[in-house]
mmCIF file of C-alpha atoms in Angstrom:
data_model
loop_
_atom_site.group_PDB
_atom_site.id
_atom_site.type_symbol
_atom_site.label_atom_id
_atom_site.label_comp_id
_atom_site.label_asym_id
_atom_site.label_seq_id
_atom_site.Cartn_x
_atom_site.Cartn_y
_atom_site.Cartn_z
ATOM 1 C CA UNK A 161 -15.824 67.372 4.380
ATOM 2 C CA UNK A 162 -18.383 69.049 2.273
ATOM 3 C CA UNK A 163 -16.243 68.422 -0.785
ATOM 4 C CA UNK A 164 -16.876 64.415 0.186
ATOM 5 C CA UNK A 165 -20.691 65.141 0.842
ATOM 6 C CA UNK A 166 -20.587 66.811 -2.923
ATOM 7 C CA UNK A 167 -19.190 64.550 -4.711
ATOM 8 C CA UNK A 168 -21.181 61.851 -2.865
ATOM 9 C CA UNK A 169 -24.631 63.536 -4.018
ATOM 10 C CA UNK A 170 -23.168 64.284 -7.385
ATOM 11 C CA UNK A 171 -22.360 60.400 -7.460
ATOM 12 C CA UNK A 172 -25.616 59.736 -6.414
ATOM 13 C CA UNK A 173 -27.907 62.027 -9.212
ATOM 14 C CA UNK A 174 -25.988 60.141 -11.928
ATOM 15 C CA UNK A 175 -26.512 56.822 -10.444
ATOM 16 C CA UNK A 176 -30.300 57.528 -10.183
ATOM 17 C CA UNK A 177 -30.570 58.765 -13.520
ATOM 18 C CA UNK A 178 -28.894 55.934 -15.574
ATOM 19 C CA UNK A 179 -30.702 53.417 -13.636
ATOM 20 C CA UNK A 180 -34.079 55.180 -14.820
ATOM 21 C CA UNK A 181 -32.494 55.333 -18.226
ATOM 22 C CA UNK A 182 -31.613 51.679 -18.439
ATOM 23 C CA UNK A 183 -34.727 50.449 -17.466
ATOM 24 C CA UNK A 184 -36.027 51.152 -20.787
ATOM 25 C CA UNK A 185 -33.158 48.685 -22.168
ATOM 26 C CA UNK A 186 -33.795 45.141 -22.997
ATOM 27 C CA UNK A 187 -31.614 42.430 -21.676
ATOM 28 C CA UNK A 188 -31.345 39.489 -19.348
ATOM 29 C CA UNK A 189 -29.221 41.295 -16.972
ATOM 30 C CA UNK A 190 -31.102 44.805 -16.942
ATOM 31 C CA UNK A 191 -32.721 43.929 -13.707
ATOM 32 C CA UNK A 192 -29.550 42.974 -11.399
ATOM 33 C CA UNK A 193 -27.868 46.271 -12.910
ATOM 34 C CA UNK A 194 -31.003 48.276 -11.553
ATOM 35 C CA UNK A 195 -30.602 46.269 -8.427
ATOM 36 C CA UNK A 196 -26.386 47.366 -7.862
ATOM 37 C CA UNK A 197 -27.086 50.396 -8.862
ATOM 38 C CA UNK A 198 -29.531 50.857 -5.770
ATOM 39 C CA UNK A 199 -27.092 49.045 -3.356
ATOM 40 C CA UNK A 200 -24.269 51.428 -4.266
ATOM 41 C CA UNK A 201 -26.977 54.566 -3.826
ATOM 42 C CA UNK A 202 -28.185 52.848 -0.238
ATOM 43 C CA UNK A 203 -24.429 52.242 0.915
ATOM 44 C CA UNK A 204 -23.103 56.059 -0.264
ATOM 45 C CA UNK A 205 -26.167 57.486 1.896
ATOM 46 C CA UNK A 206 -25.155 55.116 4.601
ATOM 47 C CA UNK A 207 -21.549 55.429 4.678
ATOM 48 C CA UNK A 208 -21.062 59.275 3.681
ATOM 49 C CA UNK A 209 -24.606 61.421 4.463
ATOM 50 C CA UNK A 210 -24.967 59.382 7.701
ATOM 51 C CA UNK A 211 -21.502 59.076 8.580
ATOM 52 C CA UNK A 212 -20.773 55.230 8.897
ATOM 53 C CA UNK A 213 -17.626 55.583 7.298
ATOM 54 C CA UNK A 214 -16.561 56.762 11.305
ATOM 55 C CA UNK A 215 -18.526 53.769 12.793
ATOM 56 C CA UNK A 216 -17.535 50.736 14.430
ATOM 57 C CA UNK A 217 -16.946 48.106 12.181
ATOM 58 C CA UNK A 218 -20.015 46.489 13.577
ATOM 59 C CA UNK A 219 -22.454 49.047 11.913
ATOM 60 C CA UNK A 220 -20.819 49.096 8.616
ATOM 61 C CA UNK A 221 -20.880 44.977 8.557
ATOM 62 C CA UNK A 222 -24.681 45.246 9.573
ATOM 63 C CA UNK A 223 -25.704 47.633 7.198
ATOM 64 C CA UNK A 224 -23.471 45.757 3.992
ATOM 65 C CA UNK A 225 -24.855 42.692 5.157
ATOM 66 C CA UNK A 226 -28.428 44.026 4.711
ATOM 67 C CA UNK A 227 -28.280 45.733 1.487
ATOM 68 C CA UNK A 228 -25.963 42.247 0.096
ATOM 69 C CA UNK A 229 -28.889 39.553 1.341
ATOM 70 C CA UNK A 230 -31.782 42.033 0.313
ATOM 71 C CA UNK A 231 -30.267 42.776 -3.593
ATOM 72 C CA UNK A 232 -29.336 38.686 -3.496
ATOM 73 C CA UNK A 233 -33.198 37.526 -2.850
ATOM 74 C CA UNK A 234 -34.597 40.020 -4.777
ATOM 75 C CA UNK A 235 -31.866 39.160 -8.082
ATOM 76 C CA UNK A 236 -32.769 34.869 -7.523
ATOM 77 C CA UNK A 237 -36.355 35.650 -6.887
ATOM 78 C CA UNK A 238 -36.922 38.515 -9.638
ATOM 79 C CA UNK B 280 -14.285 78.634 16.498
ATOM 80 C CA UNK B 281 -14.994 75.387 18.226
ATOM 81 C CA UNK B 282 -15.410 72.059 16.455
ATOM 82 C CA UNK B 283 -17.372 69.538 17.765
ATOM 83 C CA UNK B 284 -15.767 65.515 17.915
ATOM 84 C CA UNK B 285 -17.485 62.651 19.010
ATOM 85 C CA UNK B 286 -15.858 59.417 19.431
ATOM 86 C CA UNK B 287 -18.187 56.882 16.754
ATOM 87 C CA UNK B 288 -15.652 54.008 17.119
ATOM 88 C CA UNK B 289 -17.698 53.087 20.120
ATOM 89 C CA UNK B 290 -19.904 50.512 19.397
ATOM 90 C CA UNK B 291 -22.322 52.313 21.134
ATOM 91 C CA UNK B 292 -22.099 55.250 19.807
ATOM 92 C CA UNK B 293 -23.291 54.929 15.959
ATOM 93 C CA UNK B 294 -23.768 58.501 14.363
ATOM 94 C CA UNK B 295 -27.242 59.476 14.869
ATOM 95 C CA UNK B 296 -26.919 57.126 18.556
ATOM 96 C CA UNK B 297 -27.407 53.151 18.922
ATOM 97 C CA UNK B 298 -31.518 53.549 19.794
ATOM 98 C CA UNK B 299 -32.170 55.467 16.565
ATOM 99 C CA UNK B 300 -29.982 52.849 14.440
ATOM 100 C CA UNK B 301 -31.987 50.174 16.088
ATOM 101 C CA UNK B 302 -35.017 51.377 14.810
ATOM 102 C CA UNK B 303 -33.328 52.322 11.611
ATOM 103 C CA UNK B 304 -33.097 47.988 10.741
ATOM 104 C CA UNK B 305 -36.421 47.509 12.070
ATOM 105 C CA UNK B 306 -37.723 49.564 9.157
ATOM 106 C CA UNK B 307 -35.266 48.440 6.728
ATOM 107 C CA UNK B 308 -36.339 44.913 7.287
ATOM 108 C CA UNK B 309 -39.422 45.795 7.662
ATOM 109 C CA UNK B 310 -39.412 47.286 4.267
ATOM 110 C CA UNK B 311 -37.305 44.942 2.611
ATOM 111 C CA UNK B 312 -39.581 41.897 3.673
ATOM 112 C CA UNK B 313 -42.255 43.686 1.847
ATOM 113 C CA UNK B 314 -40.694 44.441 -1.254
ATOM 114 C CA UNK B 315 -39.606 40.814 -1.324
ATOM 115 C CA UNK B 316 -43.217 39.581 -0.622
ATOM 116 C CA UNK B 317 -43.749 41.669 -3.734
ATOM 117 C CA UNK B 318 -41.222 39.856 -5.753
ATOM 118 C CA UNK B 319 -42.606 36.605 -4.803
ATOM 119 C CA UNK B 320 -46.082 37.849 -5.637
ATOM 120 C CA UNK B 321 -45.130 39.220 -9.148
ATOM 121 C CA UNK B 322 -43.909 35.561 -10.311
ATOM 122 C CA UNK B 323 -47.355 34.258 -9.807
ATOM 123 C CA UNK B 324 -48.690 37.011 -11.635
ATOM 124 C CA UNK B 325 -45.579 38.828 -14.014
ATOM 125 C CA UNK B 326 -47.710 40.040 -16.777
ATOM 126 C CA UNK B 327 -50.082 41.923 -14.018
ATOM 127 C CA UNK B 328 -47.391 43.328 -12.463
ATOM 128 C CA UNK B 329 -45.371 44.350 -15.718
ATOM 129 C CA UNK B 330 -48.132 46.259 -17.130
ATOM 130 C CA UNK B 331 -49.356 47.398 -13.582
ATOM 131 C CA UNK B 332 -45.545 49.263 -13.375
ATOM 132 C CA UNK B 333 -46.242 50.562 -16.745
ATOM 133 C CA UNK B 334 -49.080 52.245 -15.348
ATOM 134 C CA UNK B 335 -46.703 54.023 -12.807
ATOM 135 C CA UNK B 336 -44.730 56.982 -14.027
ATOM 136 C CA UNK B 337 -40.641 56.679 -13.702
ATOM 137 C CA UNK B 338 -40.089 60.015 -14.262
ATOM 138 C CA UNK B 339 -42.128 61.269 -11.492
ATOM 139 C CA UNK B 340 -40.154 58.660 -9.473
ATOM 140 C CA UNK B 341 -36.349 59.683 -10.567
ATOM 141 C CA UNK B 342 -37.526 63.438 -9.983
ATOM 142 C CA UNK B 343 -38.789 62.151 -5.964
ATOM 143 C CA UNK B 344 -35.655 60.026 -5.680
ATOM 144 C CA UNK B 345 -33.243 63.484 -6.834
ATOM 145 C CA UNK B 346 -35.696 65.309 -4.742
ATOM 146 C CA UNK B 347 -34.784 62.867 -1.533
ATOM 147 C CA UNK B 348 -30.873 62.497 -2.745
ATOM 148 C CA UNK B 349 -30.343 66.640 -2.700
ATOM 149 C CA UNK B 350 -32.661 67.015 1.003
ATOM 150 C CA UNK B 351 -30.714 64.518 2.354
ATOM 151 C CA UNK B 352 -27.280 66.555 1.481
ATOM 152 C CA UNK B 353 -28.357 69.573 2.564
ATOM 153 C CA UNK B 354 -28.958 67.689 6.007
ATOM 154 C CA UNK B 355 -25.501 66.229 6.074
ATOM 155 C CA UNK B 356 -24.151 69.868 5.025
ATOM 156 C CA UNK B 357 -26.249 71.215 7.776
ATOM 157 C CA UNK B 358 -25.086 68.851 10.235
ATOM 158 C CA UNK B 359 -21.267 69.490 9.105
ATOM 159 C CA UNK B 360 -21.792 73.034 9.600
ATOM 160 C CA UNK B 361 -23.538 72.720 13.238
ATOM 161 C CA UNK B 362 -20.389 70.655 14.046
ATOM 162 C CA UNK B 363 -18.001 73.393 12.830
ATOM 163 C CA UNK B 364 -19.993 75.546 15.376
ATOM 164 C CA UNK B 365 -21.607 77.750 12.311
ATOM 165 C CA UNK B 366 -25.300 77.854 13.267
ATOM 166 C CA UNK B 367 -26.572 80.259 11.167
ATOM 167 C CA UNK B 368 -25.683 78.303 7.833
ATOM 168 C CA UNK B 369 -26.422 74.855 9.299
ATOM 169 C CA UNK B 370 -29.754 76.065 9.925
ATOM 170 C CA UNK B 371 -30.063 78.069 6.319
ATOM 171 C CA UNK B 372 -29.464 74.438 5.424
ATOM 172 C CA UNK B 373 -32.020 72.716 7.220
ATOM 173 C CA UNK B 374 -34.276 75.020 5.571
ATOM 174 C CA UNK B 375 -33.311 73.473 2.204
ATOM 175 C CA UNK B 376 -33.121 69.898 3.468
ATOM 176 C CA UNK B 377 -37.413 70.755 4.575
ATOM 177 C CA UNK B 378 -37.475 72.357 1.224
ATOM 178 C CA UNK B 379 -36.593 69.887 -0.833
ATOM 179 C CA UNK B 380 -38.943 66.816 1.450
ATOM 180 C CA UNK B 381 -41.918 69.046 1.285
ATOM 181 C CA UNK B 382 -41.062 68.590 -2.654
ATOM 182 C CA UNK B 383 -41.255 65.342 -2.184
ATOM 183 C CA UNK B 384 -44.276 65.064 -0.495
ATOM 184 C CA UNK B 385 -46.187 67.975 -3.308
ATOM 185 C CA UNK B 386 -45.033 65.614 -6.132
ATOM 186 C CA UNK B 387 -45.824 62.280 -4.179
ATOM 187 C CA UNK B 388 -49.394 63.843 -3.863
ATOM 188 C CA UNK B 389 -49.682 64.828 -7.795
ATOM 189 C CA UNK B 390 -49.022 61.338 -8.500
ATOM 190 C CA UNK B 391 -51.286 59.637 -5.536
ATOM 191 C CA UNK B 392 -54.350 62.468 -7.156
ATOM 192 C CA UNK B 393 -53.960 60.889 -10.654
ATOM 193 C CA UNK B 394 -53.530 57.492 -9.885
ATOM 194 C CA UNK B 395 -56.992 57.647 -7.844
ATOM 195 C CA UNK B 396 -58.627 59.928 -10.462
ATOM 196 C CA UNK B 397 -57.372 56.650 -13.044
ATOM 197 C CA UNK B 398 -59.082 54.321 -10.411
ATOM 198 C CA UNK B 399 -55.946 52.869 -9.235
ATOM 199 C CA UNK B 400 -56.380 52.525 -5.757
ATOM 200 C CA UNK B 401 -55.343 50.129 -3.075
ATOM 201 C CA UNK B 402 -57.832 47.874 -4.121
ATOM 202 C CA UNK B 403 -57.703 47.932 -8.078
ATOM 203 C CA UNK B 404 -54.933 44.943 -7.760
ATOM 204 C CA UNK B 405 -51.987 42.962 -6.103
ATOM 205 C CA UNK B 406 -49.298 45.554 -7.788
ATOM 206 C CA UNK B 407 -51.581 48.659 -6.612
ATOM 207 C CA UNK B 408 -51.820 47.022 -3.205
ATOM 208 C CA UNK B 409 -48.296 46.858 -2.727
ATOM 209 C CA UNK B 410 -47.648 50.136 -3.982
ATOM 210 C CA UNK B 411 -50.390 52.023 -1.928
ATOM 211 C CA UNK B 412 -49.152 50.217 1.687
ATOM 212 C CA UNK B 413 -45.321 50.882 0.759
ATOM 213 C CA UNK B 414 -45.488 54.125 -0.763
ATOM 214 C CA UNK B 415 -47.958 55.331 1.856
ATOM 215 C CA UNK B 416 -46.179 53.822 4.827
ATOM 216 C CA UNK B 417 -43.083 55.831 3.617
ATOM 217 C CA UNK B 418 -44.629 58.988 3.442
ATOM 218 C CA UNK B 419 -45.332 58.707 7.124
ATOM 219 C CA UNK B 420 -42.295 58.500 7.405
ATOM 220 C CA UNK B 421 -41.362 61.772 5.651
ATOM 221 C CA UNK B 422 -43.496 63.495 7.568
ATOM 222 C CA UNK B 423 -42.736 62.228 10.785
ATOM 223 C CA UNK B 424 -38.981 63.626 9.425
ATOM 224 C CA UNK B 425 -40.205 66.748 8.797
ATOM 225 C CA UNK B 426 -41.561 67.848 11.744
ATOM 226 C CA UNK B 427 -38.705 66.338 13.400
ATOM 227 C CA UNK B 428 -36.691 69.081 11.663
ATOM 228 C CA UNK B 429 -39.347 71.605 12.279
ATOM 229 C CA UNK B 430 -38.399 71.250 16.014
ATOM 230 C CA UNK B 431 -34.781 71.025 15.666
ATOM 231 C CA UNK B 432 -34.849 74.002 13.300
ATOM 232 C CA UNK B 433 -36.618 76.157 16.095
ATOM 233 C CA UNK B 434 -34.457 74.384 18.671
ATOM 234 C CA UNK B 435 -31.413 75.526 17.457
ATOM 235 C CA UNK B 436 -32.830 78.802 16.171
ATOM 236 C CA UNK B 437 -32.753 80.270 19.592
ATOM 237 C CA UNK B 438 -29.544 81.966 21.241
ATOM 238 C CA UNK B 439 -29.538 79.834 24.921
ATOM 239 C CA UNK B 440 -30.023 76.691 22.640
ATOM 240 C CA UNK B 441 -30.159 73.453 24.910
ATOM 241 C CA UNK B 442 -30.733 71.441 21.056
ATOM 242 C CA UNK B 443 -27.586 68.831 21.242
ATOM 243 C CA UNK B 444 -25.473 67.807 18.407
ATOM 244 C CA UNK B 445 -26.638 64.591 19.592
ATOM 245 C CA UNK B 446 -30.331 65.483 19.192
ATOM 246 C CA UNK B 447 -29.568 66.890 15.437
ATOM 247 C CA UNK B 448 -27.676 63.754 14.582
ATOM 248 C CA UNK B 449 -30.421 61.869 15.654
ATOM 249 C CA UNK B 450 -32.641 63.790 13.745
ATOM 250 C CA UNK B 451 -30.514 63.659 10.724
ATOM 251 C CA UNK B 452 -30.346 59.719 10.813
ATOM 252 C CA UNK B 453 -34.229 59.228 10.853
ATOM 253 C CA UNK B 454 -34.373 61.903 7.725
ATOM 254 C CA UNK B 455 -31.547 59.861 5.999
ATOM 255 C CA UNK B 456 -33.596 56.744 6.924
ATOM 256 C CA UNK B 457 -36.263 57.968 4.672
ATOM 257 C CA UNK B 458 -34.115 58.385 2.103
ATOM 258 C CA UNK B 459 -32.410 54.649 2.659
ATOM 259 C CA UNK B 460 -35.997 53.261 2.504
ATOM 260 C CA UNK B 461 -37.151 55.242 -0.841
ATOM 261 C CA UNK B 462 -33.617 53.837 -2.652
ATOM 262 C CA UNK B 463 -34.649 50.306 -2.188
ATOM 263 C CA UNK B 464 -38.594 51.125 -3.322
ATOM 264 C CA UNK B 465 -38.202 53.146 -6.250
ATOM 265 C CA UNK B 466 -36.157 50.787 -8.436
ATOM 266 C CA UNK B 467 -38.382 47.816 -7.453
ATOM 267 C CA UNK B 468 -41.709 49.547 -7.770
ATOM 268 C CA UNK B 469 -40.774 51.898 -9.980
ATOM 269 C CA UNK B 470 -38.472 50.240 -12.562
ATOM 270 C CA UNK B 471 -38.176 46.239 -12.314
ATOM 271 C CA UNK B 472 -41.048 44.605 -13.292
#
């Protein structure tokens, strides 16, 4: 169990820092990177710190379905 | 040594409990309706906004987000280790997981003195307005969470403890919330524009 939690926050410090790092890169997809980057972040807080991983499979939907409409309006819009 | 085991399959029964996950989407759409108000805003005015984030400093943003990332693992640890029954070390942990928000909250308020030293405050434009209201509105939040885990720390603290698992979990799922909320503000204030 707190081998999972670990590696999840391990996971997560290296996904924080190379999405600071690569926002100093130019490209045309820099942005949308950024924006997966964040929705892999938001769903290994969700699923592993907060547990969701043992939820009903109503939670987990809801929660993937937020985080997959949010990053795809702010990717078209951005 | 006893473990604790709570049925979550229940679709009632989310970790954390089914009123606290409720308000848990209220503020993430509440939040993420914002920050796409703010995307819409920055495409009528991109070059504000661009050098408006300039203006902002990532670094200090990254160190908050590692800040949030490592309280908010100490507070699963500290749950894990209230449901193995070992109370002494879950609450050694919710020490660190106040630790490490109160960190959050002394380099949130560095940042919040030199932005209004620069003149940068809610009102100096549409970027700064955003960022003051969202920023701000989450720091409530923190704070709210930490005295939330003051209680729960002196709750389960004492020997005849009548603190739940139920209540920590709770209490543990509106600290993670905080965390869920800064992940989707710091790479759009922080990094897109």
């Amino acid at each position: 169990m707190k081998t999972t939690i670990s590696l999840t926050w391990l996971i997560l410090i290296v996904l924080t820092i190379t999405s600071a790092y690569i926002s100093n890169l130019q490209g045309t997809y820099i942005a949308f990177v950024i924006l997966i980057l964040a929705a892999l972040k938001f769903l290994g807080i969700a699923f592993q710190f907060m547990e969701l991983k043992k939820a009903h499979v109503f939670w987990k939907g809801i929660i993937i379905g937020f985080v997959v409409i949010f990053i795809g309006i702010i990717s078209v819009v951005i | 040594m006893n473990k604790v085991s709570i049925n979550y399959k229940n679709i009632y029964y989310p970790p954390g409990g089914i009123l606290l996950w409720i308000i848990i989407f209220l503020e993430l759409f509440t939040f993420g309706i914002a920050l796409i108000a703010m995307v819409f805003y920055s495409k009528q005015e991109p070059l504000l906004f661009h050098d408006s984030r300039l203006l902002l400093n990532a670094t200090f943003g990254m160190i908050n987000t590692l800040f949030l990332l490592t309280s908010g693992y100490f507070m699963a640890v500290s749950v894990a280790q209230l449901k193995a029954n070992n109370r002494k070390k879950s609450n050694t942990y919710l020490l660190l997981t106040m630790l490490f928000g109160m960190l959050f909250l002394a380099l949130k308020s560095f940042e919040y003195y030199g932005k209004l030293n620069e003149g940068l405050d809610l009102s100096y434009n549409t970027f700064f307005t955003f960022y003051w209201l969202l920023t701000l509105f989450h720091v409530i939040h923190v704070i709210v969470g930490l005295v939330i885990l003051t209680s729960v720390y002196f709750g389960i603290r004492k020997p005849q403890s009548n603190t739940s698992i139920e209540d920590v979990e709770a209490s543990a799922a509106f600290w993670h919330m905080c965390d869920l909320i800064w992940i989707i503000l710091f790479p759009v204030i922080y990094l897109l524009f």
